[in-house]
Amino acid sequence: ILEKARSVSLKPMIVTYNTALNACAFSDREKDDPDIVLQIALDILKEAQETVGANYITYSTIMRVVSTFAVDAKTRVQLATKIFEDCCADGQVSFSLLTQMKFALPEDECKRLSRKVMDEKTGQIRNDVSR
């Protein structure tokens, strides 16, 4: 879809990328090759980051894809950690992302990363890493 849009000079918006990522997130794990779905989603994320910029929906959706389709635990942790770091750098951390991280990371790692972005006094996500 994104390729066709570019062939007629249409410029995808963030909602276009997020919709494509959502389609990946809800792919049929039994019918679709998890490695292919994961690679497509990572390519979509990269393109979104390089063009319109990723937002909090982009990051929480790619985290869902990783938790569902990254079969190898080591790969899943590496990808989830990288996505979290990119999200922090872009100032797009949301409670939705933190929720999706619970499915992608071991509990201790999820808690460790979550503490990095939480204000201890308020229990809210710090402003410097959120929208």
PDB file of N, CA and C in Angstrom, residues 12-117:
ATOM      1  N   PRO A  12       2.553   9.494   2.563  1.00  0.00           N
ATOM      2  CA  PRO A  12       1.917   8.897   3.743  1.00  0.00           C
ATOM      3  C   PRO A  12       2.059   9.812   4.962  1.00  0.00           C
ATOM      4  N   MET A  13       1.020   9.815   5.784  1.00  0.00           N
ATOM      5  CA  MET A  13       1.032  10.548   7.046  1.00  0.00           C
ATOM      6  C   MET A  13       1.282   9.532   8.156  1.00  0.00           C
ATOM      7  N   ILE A  14       1.455  10.009   9.365  1.00  0.00           N
ATOM      8  CA  ILE A  14       1.721   9.097  10.481  1.00  0.00           C
ATOM      9  C   ILE A  14       0.602   8.079  10.648  1.00  0.00           C
ATOM     10  N   VAL A  15      -0.635   8.493  10.411  1.00  0.00           N
ATOM     11  CA  VAL A  15      -1.752   7.549  10.546  1.00  0.00           C
ATOM     12  C   VAL A  15      -1.630   6.414   9.524  1.00  0.00           C
ATOM     13  N   THR A  16      -1.047   6.677   8.377  1.00  0.00           N
ATOM     14  CA  THR A  16      -0.832   5.650   7.359  1.00  0.00           C
ATOM     15  C   THR A  16       0.136   4.591   7.880  1.00  0.00           C
ATOM     16  N   TYR A  17       1.231   5.041   8.447  1.00  0.00           N
ATOM     17  CA  TYR A  17       2.218   4.118   9.001  1.00  0.00           C
ATOM     18  C   TYR A  17       1.642   3.349  10.186  1.00  0.00           C
ATOM     19  N   ASN A  18       0.926   4.055  11.047  1.00  0.00           N
ATOM     20  CA  ASN A  18       0.349   3.398  12.220  1.00  0.00           C
ATOM     21  C   ASN A  18      -0.678   2.338  11.825  1.00  0.00           C
ATOM     22  N   THR A  19      -1.436   2.610  10.795  1.00  0.00           N
ATOM     23  CA  THR A  19      -2.417   1.637  10.311  1.00  0.00           C
ATOM     24  C   THR A  19      -1.720   0.409   9.751  1.00  0.00           C
ATOM     25  N   ALA A  20      -0.645   0.617   9.015  1.00  0.00           N
ATOM     26  CA  ALA A  20       0.119  -0.515   8.479  1.00  0.00           C
ATOM     27  C   ALA A  20       0.734  -1.334   9.617  1.00  0.00           C
ATOM     28  N   LEU A  21       1.250  -0.660  10.638  1.00  0.00           N
ATOM     29  CA  LEU A  21       1.799  -1.375  11.797  1.00  0.00           C
ATOM     30  C   LEU A  21       0.709  -2.145  12.536  1.00  0.00           C
ATOM     31  N   ASN A  22      -0.458  -1.555  12.644  1.00  0.00           N
ATOM     32  CA  ASN A  22      -1.571  -2.223  13.306  1.00  0.00           C
ATOM     33  C   ASN A  22      -1.969  -3.492  12.551  1.00  0.00           C
ATOM     34  N   ALA A  23      -1.919  -3.436  11.237  1.00  0.00           N
ATOM     35  CA  ALA A  23      -2.207  -4.633  10.433  1.00  0.00           C
ATOM     36  C   ALA A  23      -1.189  -5.723  10.748  1.00  0.00           C
ATOM     37  N   CYS A  24       0.063  -5.346  10.911  1.00  0.00           N
ATOM     38  CA  CYS A  24       1.091  -6.319  11.300  1.00  0.00           C
ATOM     39  C   CYS A  24       0.797  -6.891  12.687  1.00  0.00           C
ATOM     40  N   ALA A  25       0.439  -6.023  13.611  1.00  0.00           N
ATOM     41  CA  ALA A  25       0.190  -6.448  14.996  1.00  0.00           C
ATOM     42  C   ALA A  25      -0.930  -7.474  15.084  1.00  0.00           C
ATOM     43  N   PHE A  26      -1.885  -7.383  14.176  1.00  0.00           N
ATOM     44  CA  PHE A  26      -3.019  -8.295  14.205  1.00  0.00           C
ATOM     45  C   PHE A  26      -2.964  -9.358  13.112  1.00  0.00           C
ATOM     46  N   SER A  27      -1.772  -9.560  12.552  1.00  0.00           N
ATOM     47  CA  SER A  27      -1.592 -10.652  11.588  1.00  0.00           C
ATOM     48  C   SER A  27      -1.837 -11.980  12.291  1.00  0.00           C
ATOM     49  N   ASP A  28      -2.153 -12.976  11.509  1.00  0.00           N
ATOM     50  CA  ASP A  28      -2.429 -14.308  12.042  1.00  0.00           C
ATOM     51  C   ASP A  28      -1.109 -15.046  12.240  1.00  0.00           C
ATOM     52  N   ARG A  29      -0.714 -15.200  13.485  1.00  0.00           N
ATOM     53  CA  ARG A  29       0.574 -15.812  13.796  1.00  0.00           C
ATOM     54  C   ARG A  29       0.653 -17.262  13.308  1.00  0.00           C
ATOM     55  N   GLU A  30      -0.473 -17.921  13.194  1.00  0.00           N
ATOM     56  CA  GLU A  30      -0.488 -19.310  12.737  1.00  0.00           C
ATOM     57  C   GLU A  30      -0.344 -19.410  11.224  1.00  0.00           C
ATOM     58  N   LYS A  31      -0.837 -18.413  10.502  1.00  0.00           N
ATOM     59  CA  LYS A  31      -0.811 -18.452   9.036  1.00  0.00           C
ATOM     60  C   LYS A  31       0.357 -17.667   8.442  1.00  0.00           C
ATOM     61  N   ASP A  32       0.733 -16.580   9.109  1.00  0.00           N
ATOM     62  CA  ASP A  32       1.783 -15.702   8.579  1.00  0.00           C
ATOM     63  C   ASP A  32       3.121 -16.022   9.227  1.00  0.00           C
ATOM     64  N   ASP A  33       4.167 -15.948   8.447  1.00  0.00           N
ATOM     65  CA  ASP A  33       5.516 -16.203   8.959  1.00  0.00           C
ATOM     66  C   ASP A  33       5.888 -15.073   9.926  1.00  0.00           C
ATOM     67  N   PRO A  34       6.106 -15.386  11.211  1.00  0.00           N
ATOM     68  CA  PRO A  34       6.421 -14.339  12.197  1.00  0.00           C
ATOM     69  C   PRO A  34       7.631 -13.492  11.822  1.00  0.00           C
ATOM     70  N   ASP A  35       8.648 -14.110  11.230  1.00  0.00           N
ATOM     71  CA  ASP A  35       9.846 -13.355  10.854  1.00  0.00           C
ATOM     72  C   ASP A  35       9.544 -12.323   9.773  1.00  0.00           C
ATOM     73  N   ILE A  36       8.696 -12.702   8.825  1.00  0.00           N
ATOM     74  CA  ILE A  36       8.344 -11.776   7.747  1.00  0.00           C
ATOM     75  C   ILE A  36       7.489 -10.631   8.294  1.00  0.00           C
ATOM     76  N   VAL A  37       6.506 -10.956   9.117  1.00  0.00           N
ATOM     77  CA  VAL A  37       5.655  -9.907   9.710  1.00  0.00           C
ATOM     78  C   VAL A  37       6.519  -8.939  10.514  1.00  0.00           C
ATOM     79  N   LEU A  38       7.421  -9.480  11.317  1.00  0.00           N
ATOM     80  CA  LEU A  38       8.293  -8.643  12.136  1.00  0.00           C
ATOM     81  C   LEU A  38       9.166  -7.748  11.260  1.00  0.00           C
ATOM     82  N   GLN A  39       9.747  -8.291  10.208  1.00  0.00           N
ATOM     83  CA  GLN A  39      10.611  -7.494   9.340  1.00  0.00           C
ATOM     84  C   GLN A  39       9.831  -6.391   8.633  1.00  0.00           C
ATOM     85  N   ILE A  40       8.633  -6.705   8.170  1.00  0.00           N
ATOM     86  CA  ILE A  40       7.800  -5.681   7.535  1.00  0.00           C
ATOM     87  C   ILE A  40       7.517  -4.556   8.527  1.00  0.00           C
ATOM     88  N   ALA A  41       7.156  -4.919   9.744  1.00  0.00           N
ATOM     89  CA  ALA A  41       6.847  -3.908  10.771  1.00  0.00           C
ATOM     90  C   ALA A  41       8.070  -3.051  11.083  1.00  0.00           C
ATOM     91  N   LEU A  42       9.233  -3.667  11.195  1.00  0.00           N
ATOM     92  CA  LEU A  42      10.450  -2.896  11.474  1.00  0.00           C
ATOM     93  C   LEU A  42      10.791  -1.955  10.324  1.00  0.00           C
ATOM     94  N   ASP A  43      10.542  -2.407   9.097  1.00  0.00           N
ATOM     95  CA  ASP A  43      10.763  -1.542   7.932  1.00  0.00           C
ATOM     96  C   ASP A  43       9.795  -0.352   7.944  1.00  0.00           C
ATOM     97  N   ILE A  44       8.554  -0.613   8.306  1.00  0.00           N
ATOM     98  CA  ILE A  44       7.558   0.466   8.400  1.00  0.00           C
ATOM     99  C   ILE A  44       7.982   1.471   9.470  1.00  0.00           C
ATOM    100  N   LEU A  45       8.416   0.967  10.627  1.00  0.00           N
ATOM    101  CA  LEU A  45       8.874   1.856  11.703  1.00  0.00           C
ATOM    102  C   LEU A  45      10.019   2.728  11.226  1.00  0.00           C
ATOM    103  N   LYS A  46      11.000   2.116  10.590  1.00  0.00           N
ATOM    104  CA  LYS A  46      12.170   2.863  10.115  1.00  0.00           C
ATOM    105  C   LYS A  46      11.755   3.964   9.142  1.00  0.00           C
ATOM    106  N   GLU A  47      10.877   3.610   8.213  1.00  0.00           N
ATOM    107  CA  GLU A  47      10.431   4.604   7.238  1.00  0.00           C
ATOM    108  C   GLU A  47       9.658   5.733   7.921  1.00  0.00           C
ATOM    109  N   ALA A  48       8.809   5.384   8.867  1.00  0.00           N
ATOM    110  CA  ALA A  48       8.055   6.419   9.591  1.00  0.00           C
ATOM    111  C   ALA A  48       9.012   7.355  10.329  1.00  0.00           C
ATOM    112  N   GLN A  49       9.999   6.773  11.009  1.00  0.00           N
ATOM    113  CA  GLN A  49      10.962   7.585  11.753  1.00  0.00           C
ATOM    114  C   GLN A  49      11.735   8.527  10.826  1.00  0.00           C
ATOM    115  N   GLU A  50      12.047   8.042   9.631  1.00  0.00           N
ATOM    116  CA  GLU A  50      12.855   8.828   8.694  1.00  0.00           C
ATOM    117  C   GLU A  50      12.051   9.865   7.920  1.00  0.00           C
ATOM    118  N   THR A  51      10.737   9.735   7.902  1.00  0.00           N
ATOM    119  CA  THR A  51       9.924  10.658   7.098  1.00  0.00           C
ATOM    120  C   THR A  51       9.077  11.569   7.982  1.00  0.00           C
ATOM    121  N   VAL A  52       8.000  11.059   8.517  1.00  0.00           N
ATOM    122  CA  VAL A  52       7.063  11.896   9.282  1.00  0.00           C
ATOM    123  C   VAL A  52       7.328  11.889  10.770  1.00  0.00           C
ATOM    124  N   GLY A  53       8.148  10.966  11.235  1.00  0.00           N
ATOM    125  CA  GLY A  53       8.424  10.831  12.663  1.00  0.00           C
ATOM    126  C   GLY A  53       7.430   9.895  13.314  1.00  0.00           C
ATOM    127  N   ALA A  54       7.919   9.103  14.228  1.00  0.00           N
ATOM    128  CA  ALA A  54       7.064   8.162  14.946  1.00  0.00           C
ATOM    129  C   ALA A  54       6.410   8.861  16.127  1.00  0.00           C
ATOM    130  N   ASN A  55       5.193   8.459  16.465  1.00  0.00           N
ATOM    131  CA  ASN A  55       4.528   9.023  17.638  1.00  0.00           C
ATOM    132  C   ASN A  55       4.249   7.921  18.661  1.00  0.00           C
ATOM    133  N   TYR A  56       3.562   8.267  19.727  1.00  0.00           N
ATOM    134  CA  TYR A  56       3.330   7.296  20.800  1.00  0.00           C
ATOM    135  C   TYR A  56       2.525   6.091  20.326  1.00  0.00           C
ATOM    136  N   ILE A  57       1.640   6.280  19.355  1.00  0.00           N
ATOM    137  CA  ILE A  57       0.878   5.153  18.806  1.00  0.00           C
ATOM    138  C   ILE A  57       1.797   4.240  18.012  1.00  0.00           C
ATOM    139  N   THR A  58       2.687   4.827  17.240  1.00  0.00           N
ATOM    140  CA  THR A  58       3.656   4.050  16.460  1.00  0.00           C
ATOM    141  C   THR A  58       4.462   3.145  17.382  1.00  0.00           C
ATOM    142  N   TYR A  59       4.974   3.728  18.457  1.00  0.00           N
ATOM    143  CA  TYR A  59       5.835   2.953  19.355  1.00  0.00           C
ATOM    144  C   TYR A  59       5.074   1.878  20.125  1.00  0.00           C
ATOM    145  N   SER A  60       3.883   2.176  20.582  1.00  0.00           N
ATOM    146  CA  SER A  60       3.145   1.131  21.309  1.00  0.00           C
ATOM    147  C   SER A  60       2.708   0.024  20.364  1.00  0.00           C
ATOM    148  N   THR A  61       2.417   0.358  19.109  1.00  0.00           N
ATOM    149  CA  THR A  61       2.008  -0.663  18.144  1.00  0.00           C
ATOM    150  C   THR A  61       3.185  -1.534  17.731  1.00  0.00           C
ATOM    151  N   ILE A  62       4.348  -0.944  17.486  1.00  0.00           N
ATOM    152  CA  ILE A  62       5.506  -1.764  17.129  1.00  0.00           C
ATOM    153  C   ILE A  62       5.911  -2.643  18.305  1.00  0.00           C
ATOM    154  N   MET A  63       5.718  -2.158  19.523  1.00  0.00           N
ATOM    155  CA  MET A  63       6.023  -2.975  20.691  1.00  0.00           C
ATOM    156  C   MET A  63       5.096  -4.193  20.736  1.00  0.00           C
ATOM    157  N   ARG A  64       3.856  -3.987  20.358  1.00  0.00           N
ATOM    158  CA  ARG A  64       2.915  -5.121  20.299  1.00  0.00           C
ATOM    159  C   ARG A  64       3.365  -6.129  19.240  1.00  0.00           C
ATOM    160  N   VAL A  65       3.805  -5.643  18.091  1.00  0.00           N
ATOM    161  CA  VAL A  65       4.301  -6.539  17.040  1.00  0.00           C
ATOM    162  C   VAL A  65       5.481  -7.348  17.562  1.00  0.00           C
ATOM    163  N   VAL A  66       6.404  -6.679  18.213  1.00  0.00           N
ATOM    164  CA  VAL A  66       7.586  -7.360  18.747  1.00  0.00           C
ATOM    165  C   VAL A  66       7.179  -8.415  19.767  1.00  0.00           C
ATOM    166  N   SER A  67       6.273  -8.077  20.664  1.00  0.00           N
ATOM    167  CA  SER A  67       5.879  -9.044  21.697  1.00  0.00           C
ATOM    168  C   SER A  67       5.190 -10.264  21.088  1.00  0.00           C
ATOM    169  N   THR A  68       4.527 -10.087  19.972  1.00  0.00           N
ATOM    170  CA  THR A  68       3.779 -11.176  19.341  1.00  0.00           C
ATOM    171  C   THR A  68       4.610 -11.970  18.341  1.00  0.00           C
ATOM    172  N   PHE A  69       5.464 -11.295  17.583  1.00  0.00           N
ATOM    173  CA  PHE A  69       6.112 -11.955  16.450  1.00  0.00           C
ATOM    174  C   PHE A  69       7.615 -12.182  16.579  1.00  0.00           C
ATOM    175  N   ALA A  70       8.267 -11.605  17.581  1.00  0.00           N
ATOM    176  CA  ALA A  70       9.691 -11.899  17.806  1.00  0.00           C
ATOM    177  C   ALA A  70       9.759 -13.186  18.621  1.00  0.00           C
ATOM    178  N   VAL A  71       9.931 -14.290  17.933  1.00  0.00           N
ATOM    179  CA  VAL A  71       9.848 -15.608  18.551  1.00  0.00           C
ATOM    180  C   VAL A  71      11.014 -15.855  19.511  1.00  0.00           C
ATOM    181  N   ASP A  72      12.204 -15.470  19.105  1.00  0.00           N
ATOM    182  CA  ASP A  72      13.395 -15.674  19.923  1.00  0.00           C
ATOM    183  C   ASP A  72      13.428 -14.658  21.066  1.00  0.00           C
ATOM    184  N   ALA A  73      13.543 -15.148  22.296  1.00  0.00           N
ATOM    185  CA  ALA A  73      13.490 -14.273  23.475  1.00  0.00           C
ATOM    186  C   ALA A  73      14.590 -13.222  23.471  1.00  0.00           C
ATOM    187  N   LYS A  74      15.796 -13.598  23.094  1.00  0.00           N
ATOM    188  CA  LYS A  74      16.909 -12.639  23.083  1.00  0.00           C
ATOM    189  C   LYS A  74      16.646 -11.524  22.070  1.00  0.00           C
ATOM    190  N   THR A  75      16.171 -11.893  20.897  1.00  0.00           N
ATOM    191  CA  THR A  75      15.838 -10.906  19.867  1.00  0.00           C
ATOM    192  C   THR A  75      14.714 -10.002  20.343  1.00  0.00           C
ATOM    193  N   ARG A  76      13.700 -10.579  20.978  1.00  0.00           N
ATOM    194  CA  ARG A  76      12.562  -9.813  21.475  1.00  0.00           C
ATOM    195  C   ARG A  76      13.028  -8.761  22.489  1.00  0.00           C
ATOM    196  N   VAL A  77      13.894  -9.154  23.407  1.00  0.00           N
ATOM    197  CA  VAL A  77      14.396  -8.214  24.413  1.00  0.00           C
ATOM    198  C   VAL A  77      15.229  -7.109  23.757  1.00  0.00           C
ATOM    199  N   GLN A  78      16.075  -7.483  22.826  1.00  0.00           N
ATOM    200  CA  GLN A  78      16.908  -6.483  22.145  1.00  0.00           C
ATOM    201  C   GLN A  78      16.048  -5.475  21.382  1.00  0.00           C
ATOM    202  N   LEU A  79      15.070  -5.979  20.629  1.00  0.00           N
ATOM    203  CA  LEU A  79      14.211  -5.088  19.854  1.00  0.00           C
ATOM    204  C   LEU A  79      13.358  -4.203  20.766  1.00  0.00           C
ATOM    205  N   ALA A  80      12.775  -4.798  21.792  1.00  0.00           N
ATOM    206  CA  ALA A  80      11.921  -4.029  22.704  1.00  0.00           C
ATOM    207  C   ALA A  80      12.720  -2.933  23.412  1.00  0.00           C
ATOM    208  N   THR A  81      13.933  -3.238  23.807  1.00  0.00           N
ATOM    209  CA  THR A  81      14.784  -2.251  24.472  1.00  0.00           C
ATOM    210  C   THR A  81      15.142  -1.118  23.519  1.00  0.00           C
ATOM    211  N   LYS A  82      15.479  -1.446  22.286  1.00  0.00           N
ATOM    212  CA  LYS A  82      15.816  -0.430  21.274  1.00  0.00           C
ATOM    213  C   LYS A  82      14.611   0.460  20.986  1.00  0.00           C
ATOM    214  N   ILE A  83      13.440  -0.142  20.847  1.00  0.00           N
ATOM    215  CA  ILE A  83      12.226   0.630  20.603  1.00  0.00           C
ATOM    216  C   ILE A  83      11.958   1.568  21.780  1.00  0.00           C
ATOM    217  N   PHE A  84      12.104   1.062  22.996  1.00  0.00           N
ATOM    218  CA  PHE A  84      11.918   1.888  24.184  1.00  0.00           C
ATOM    219  C   PHE A  84      12.881   3.078  24.163  1.00  0.00           C
ATOM    220  N   GLU A  85      14.149   2.824  23.868  1.00  0.00           N
ATOM    221  CA  GLU A  85      15.151   3.895  23.836  1.00  0.00           C
ATOM    222  C   GLU A  85      14.825   4.926  22.763  1.00  0.00           C
ATOM    223  N   ASP A  86      14.422   4.475  21.576  1.00  0.00           N
ATOM    224  CA  ASP A  86      14.037   5.405  20.503  1.00  0.00           C
ATOM    225  C   ASP A  86      12.838   6.245  20.933  1.00  0.00           C
ATOM    226  N   CYS A  87      11.874   5.583  21.563  1.00  0.00           N
ATOM    227  CA  CYS A  87      10.671   6.268  22.021  1.00  0.00           C
ATOM    228  C   CYS A  87      11.021   7.348  23.043  1.00  0.00           C
ATOM    229  N   CYS A  88      11.898   7.028  23.964  1.00  0.00           N
ATOM    230  CA  CYS A  88      12.348   8.017  24.956  1.00  0.00           C
ATOM    231  C   CYS A  88      13.023   9.196  24.264  1.00  0.00           C
ATOM    232  N   ALA A  89      13.913   8.900  23.331  1.00  0.00           N
ATOM    233  CA  ALA A  89      14.641   9.955  22.625  1.00  0.00           C
ATOM    234  C   ALA A  89      13.697  10.858  21.840  1.00  0.00           C
ATOM    235  N   ASP A  90      12.606  10.282  21.334  1.00  0.00           N
ATOM    236  CA  ASP A  90      11.632  11.065  20.575  1.00  0.00           C
ATOM    237  C   ASP A  90      10.598  11.751  21.465  1.00  0.00           C
ATOM    238  N   GLY A  91      10.659  11.501  22.781  1.00  0.00           N
ATOM    239  CA  GLY A  91       9.711  12.117  23.700  1.00  0.00           C
ATOM    240  C   GLY A  91       8.290  11.618  23.516  1.00  0.00           C
ATOM    241  N   GLN A  92       8.147  10.321  23.231  1.00  0.00           N
ATOM    242  CA  GLN A  92       6.832   9.765  22.918  1.00  0.00           C
ATOM    243  C   GLN A  92       6.388   8.657  23.871  1.00  0.00           C
ATOM    244  N   VAL A  93       6.991   8.557  25.032  1.00  0.00           N
ATOM    245  CA  VAL A  93       6.630   7.498  25.976  1.00  0.00           C
ATOM    246  C   VAL A  93       5.202   7.716  26.471  1.00  0.00           C
ATOM    247  N   SER A  94       4.444   6.630  26.504  1.00  0.00           N
ATOM    248  CA  SER A  94       3.057   6.679  26.965  1.00  0.00           C
ATOM    249  C   SER A  94       2.780   5.462  27.839  1.00  0.00           C
ATOM    250  N   PHE A  95       1.693   5.522  28.580  1.00  0.00           N
ATOM    251  CA  PHE A  95       1.320   4.355  29.378  1.00  0.00           C
ATOM    252  C   PHE A  95       0.972   3.172  28.480  1.00  0.00           C
ATOM    253  N   SER A  96       0.504   3.452  27.280  1.00  0.00           N
ATOM    254  CA  SER A  96       0.223   2.379  26.319  1.00  0.00           C
ATOM    255  C   SER A  96       1.508   1.628  25.966  1.00  0.00           C
ATOM    256  N   LEU A  97       2.589   2.360  25.746  1.00  0.00           N
ATOM    257  CA  LEU A  97       3.870   1.715  25.467  1.00  0.00           C
ATOM    258  C   LEU A  97       4.313   0.870  26.652  1.00  0.00           C
ATOM    259  N   LEU A  98       4.218   1.432  27.853  1.00  0.00           N
ATOM    260  CA  LEU A  98       4.644   0.703  29.047  1.00  0.00           C
ATOM    261  C   LEU A  98       3.822  -0.570  29.237  1.00  0.00           C
ATOM    262  N   THR A  99       2.553  -0.513  28.896  1.00  0.00           N
ATOM    263  CA  THR A  99       1.707  -1.704  28.975  1.00  0.00           C
ATOM    264  C   THR A  99       2.162  -2.759  27.973  1.00  0.00           C
ATOM    265  N   GLN A 100       2.431  -2.353  26.753  1.00  0.00           N
ATOM    266  CA  GLN A 100       2.881  -3.308  25.721  1.00  0.00           C
ATOM    267  C   GLN A 100       4.243  -3.905  26.073  1.00  0.00           C
ATOM    268  N   MET A 101       5.077  -3.128  26.763  1.00  0.00           N
ATOM    269  CA  MET A 101       6.393  -3.639  27.167  1.00  0.00           C
ATOM    270  C   MET A 101       6.263  -4.843  28.092  1.00  0.00           C
ATOM    271  N   LYS A 102       5.198  -4.897  28.873  1.00  0.00           N
ATOM    272  CA  LYS A 102       4.995  -6.009  29.803  1.00  0.00           C
ATOM    273  C   LYS A 102       4.887  -7.342  29.078  1.00  0.00           C
ATOM    274  N   PHE A 103       4.443  -7.298  27.829  1.00  0.00           N
ATOM    275  CA  PHE A 103       4.307  -8.519  27.036  1.00  0.00           C
ATOM    276  C   PHE A 103       5.573  -8.854  26.262  1.00  0.00           C
ATOM    277  N   ALA A 104       6.446  -7.866  26.105  1.00  0.00           N
ATOM    278  CA  ALA A 104       7.646  -8.050  25.293  1.00  0.00           C
ATOM    279  C   ALA A 104       8.894  -8.350  26.115  1.00  0.00           C
ATOM    280  N   LEU A 105       8.900  -7.940  27.375  1.00  0.00           N
ATOM    281  CA  LEU A 105      10.110  -8.031  28.189  1.00  0.00           C
ATOM    282  C   LEU A 105       9.878  -8.862  29.444  1.00  0.00           C
ATOM    283  N   PRO A 106      10.941  -9.458  29.967  1.00  0.00           N
ATOM    284  CA  PRO A 106      10.825 -10.091  31.281  1.00  0.00           C
ATOM    285  C   PRO A 106      10.439  -9.028  32.316  1.00  0.00           C
ATOM    286  N   GLU A 107       9.749  -9.440  33.352  1.00  0.00           N
ATOM    287  CA  GLU A 107       9.210  -8.509  34.345  1.00  0.00           C
ATOM    288  C   GLU A 107      10.276  -7.594  34.941  1.00  0.00           C
ATOM    289  N   ASP A 108      11.435  -8.146  35.309  1.00  0.00           N
ATOM    290  CA  ASP A 108      12.476  -7.319  35.931  1.00  0.00           C
ATOM    291  C   ASP A 108      13.015  -6.266  34.970  1.00  0.00           C
ATOM    292  N   GLU A 109      13.166  -6.616  33.701  1.00  0.00           N
ATOM    293  CA  GLU A 109      13.664  -5.663  32.702  1.00  0.00           C
ATOM    294  C   GLU A 109      12.614  -4.587  32.420  1.00  0.00           C
ATOM    295  N   CYS A 110      11.378  -4.985  32.348  1.00  0.00           N
ATOM    296  CA  CYS A 110      10.287  -4.034  32.127  1.00  0.00           C
ATOM    297  C   CYS A 110      10.232  -3.018  33.267  1.00  0.00           C
ATOM    298  N   LYS A 111      10.327  -3.488  34.483  1.00  0.00           N
ATOM    299  CA  LYS A 111      10.307  -2.586  35.643  1.00  0.00           C
ATOM    300  C   LYS A 111      11.512  -1.659  35.640  1.00  0.00           C
ATOM    301  N   ARG A 112      12.682  -2.191  35.297  1.00  0.00           N
ATOM    302  CA  ARG A 112      13.901  -1.379  35.269  1.00  0.00           C
ATOM    303  C   ARG A 112      13.766  -0.237  34.263  1.00  0.00           C
ATOM    304  N   LEU A 113      13.285  -0.559  33.068  1.00  0.00           N
ATOM    305  CA  LEU A 113      13.132   0.471  32.044  1.00  0.00           C
ATOM    306  C   LEU A 113      12.029   1.455  32.412  1.00  0.00           C
ATOM    307  N   SER A 114      10.940   0.960  32.950  1.00  0.00           N
ATOM    308  CA  SER A 114       9.827   1.833  33.331  1.00  0.00           C
ATOM    309  C   SER A 114      10.267   2.848  34.387  1.00  0.00           C
ATOM    310  N   ARG A 115      11.090   2.415  35.332  1.00  0.00           N
ATOM    311  CA  ARG A 115      11.572   3.337  36.376  1.00  0.00           C
ATOM    312  C   ARG A 115      12.368   4.494  35.782  1.00  0.00           C
ATOM    313  N   LYS A 116      13.016   4.264  34.650  1.00  0.00           N
ATOM    314  CA  LYS A 116      13.807   5.316  34.011  1.00  0.00           C
ATOM    315  C   LYS A 116      12.949   6.505  33.572  1.00  0.00           C
ATOM    316  N   VAL A 117      11.672   6.265  33.309  1.00  0.00           N
ATOM    317  CA  VAL A 117      10.839   7.327  32.743  1.00  0.00           C
ATOM    318  C   VAL A 117       9.777   7.855  33.695  1.00  0.00           C
TER     319      VAL A 117
END
